[in-house]
mmCIF file of C-alpha atoms in Angstrom:
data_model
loop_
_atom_site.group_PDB
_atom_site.id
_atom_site.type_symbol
_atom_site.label_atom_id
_atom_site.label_comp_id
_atom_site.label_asym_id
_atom_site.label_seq_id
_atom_site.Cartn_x
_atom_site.Cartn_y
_atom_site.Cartn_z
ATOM 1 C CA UNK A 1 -11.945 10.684 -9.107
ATOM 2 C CA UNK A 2 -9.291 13.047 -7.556
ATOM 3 C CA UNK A 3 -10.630 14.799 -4.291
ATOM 4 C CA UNK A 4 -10.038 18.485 -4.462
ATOM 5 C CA UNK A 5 -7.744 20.257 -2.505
ATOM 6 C CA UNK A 6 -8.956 21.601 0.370
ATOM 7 C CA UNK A 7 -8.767 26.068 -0.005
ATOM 8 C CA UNK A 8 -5.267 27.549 1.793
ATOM 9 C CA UNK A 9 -8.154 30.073 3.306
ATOM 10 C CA UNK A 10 -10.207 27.459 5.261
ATOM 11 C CA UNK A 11 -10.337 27.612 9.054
ATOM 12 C CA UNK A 12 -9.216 24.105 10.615
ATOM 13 C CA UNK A 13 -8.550 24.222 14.650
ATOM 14 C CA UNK A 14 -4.841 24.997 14.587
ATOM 15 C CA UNK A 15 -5.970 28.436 12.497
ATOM 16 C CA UNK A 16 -8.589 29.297 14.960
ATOM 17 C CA UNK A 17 -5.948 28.775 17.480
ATOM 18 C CA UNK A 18 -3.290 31.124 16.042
ATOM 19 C CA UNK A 19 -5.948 33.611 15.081
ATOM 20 C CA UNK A 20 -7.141 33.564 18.691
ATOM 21 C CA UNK A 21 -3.906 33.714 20.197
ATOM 22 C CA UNK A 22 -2.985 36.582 18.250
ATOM 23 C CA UNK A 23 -5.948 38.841 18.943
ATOM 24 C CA UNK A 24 -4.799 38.095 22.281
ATOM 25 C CA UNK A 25 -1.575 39.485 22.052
ATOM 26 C CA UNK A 26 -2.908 42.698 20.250
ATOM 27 C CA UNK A 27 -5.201 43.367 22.688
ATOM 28 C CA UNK A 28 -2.119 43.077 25.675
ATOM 29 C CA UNK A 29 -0.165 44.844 23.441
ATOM 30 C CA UNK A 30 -3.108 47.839 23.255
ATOM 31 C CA UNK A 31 -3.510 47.103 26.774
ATOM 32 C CA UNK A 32 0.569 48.176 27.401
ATOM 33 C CA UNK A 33 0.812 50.329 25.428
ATOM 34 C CA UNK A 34 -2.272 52.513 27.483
ATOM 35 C CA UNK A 35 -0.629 52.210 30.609
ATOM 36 C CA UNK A 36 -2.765 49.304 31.863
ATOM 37 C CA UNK A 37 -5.612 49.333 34.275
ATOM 38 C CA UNK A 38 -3.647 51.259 37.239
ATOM 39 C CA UNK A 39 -2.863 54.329 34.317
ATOM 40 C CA UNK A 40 -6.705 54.168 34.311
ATOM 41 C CA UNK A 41 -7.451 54.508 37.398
ATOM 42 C CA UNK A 42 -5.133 57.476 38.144
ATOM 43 C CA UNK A 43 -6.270 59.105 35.714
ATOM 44 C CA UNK A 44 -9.974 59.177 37.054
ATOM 45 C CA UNK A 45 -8.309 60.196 40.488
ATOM 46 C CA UNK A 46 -6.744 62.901 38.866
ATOM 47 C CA UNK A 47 -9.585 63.910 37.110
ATOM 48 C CA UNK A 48 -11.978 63.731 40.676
ATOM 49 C CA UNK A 49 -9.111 66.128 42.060
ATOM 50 C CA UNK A 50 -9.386 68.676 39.739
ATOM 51 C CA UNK A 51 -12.935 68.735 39.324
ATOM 52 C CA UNK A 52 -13.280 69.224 42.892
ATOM 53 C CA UNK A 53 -13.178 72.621 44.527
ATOM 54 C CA UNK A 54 -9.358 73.218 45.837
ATOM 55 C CA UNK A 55 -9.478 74.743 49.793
ATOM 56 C CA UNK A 56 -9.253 77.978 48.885
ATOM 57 C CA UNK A 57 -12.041 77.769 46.830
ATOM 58 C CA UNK A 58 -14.439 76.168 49.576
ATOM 59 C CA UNK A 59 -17.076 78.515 50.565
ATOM 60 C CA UNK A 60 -16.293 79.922 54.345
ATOM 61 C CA UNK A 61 -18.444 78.987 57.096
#
């Protein structure tokens, strides 16, 4: 008897690879495309700044 063809859909180790490999390139491209980590952590500087009370704004003592 004739084997049957194995489906075009079926996961073998190079697919996994490529499928891996281009999550991984999504997420860097995500990643870019944000600014990165340092973006990040400006931003939260930024943020502590302005929620903080300027000098003018500091009670006198």
């Amino acid at each position: 008897m004739d084997e049957p063809k194995p489906s075009p859909f079926a996961l073998n180790r190079g697919r996994i690879v490529i499928l891996v490999l281009g999550a991984l390139i999504v997420v860097i491209a995500i990643s870019t495309s944000l600014g990165g980590i340092n973006a990040y952590q400006q931003l939260r500087e930024a943020n502590a700044e302005a929620t903080s009370p300027a000098p003018s704004q500091a009670p006198a003592q």
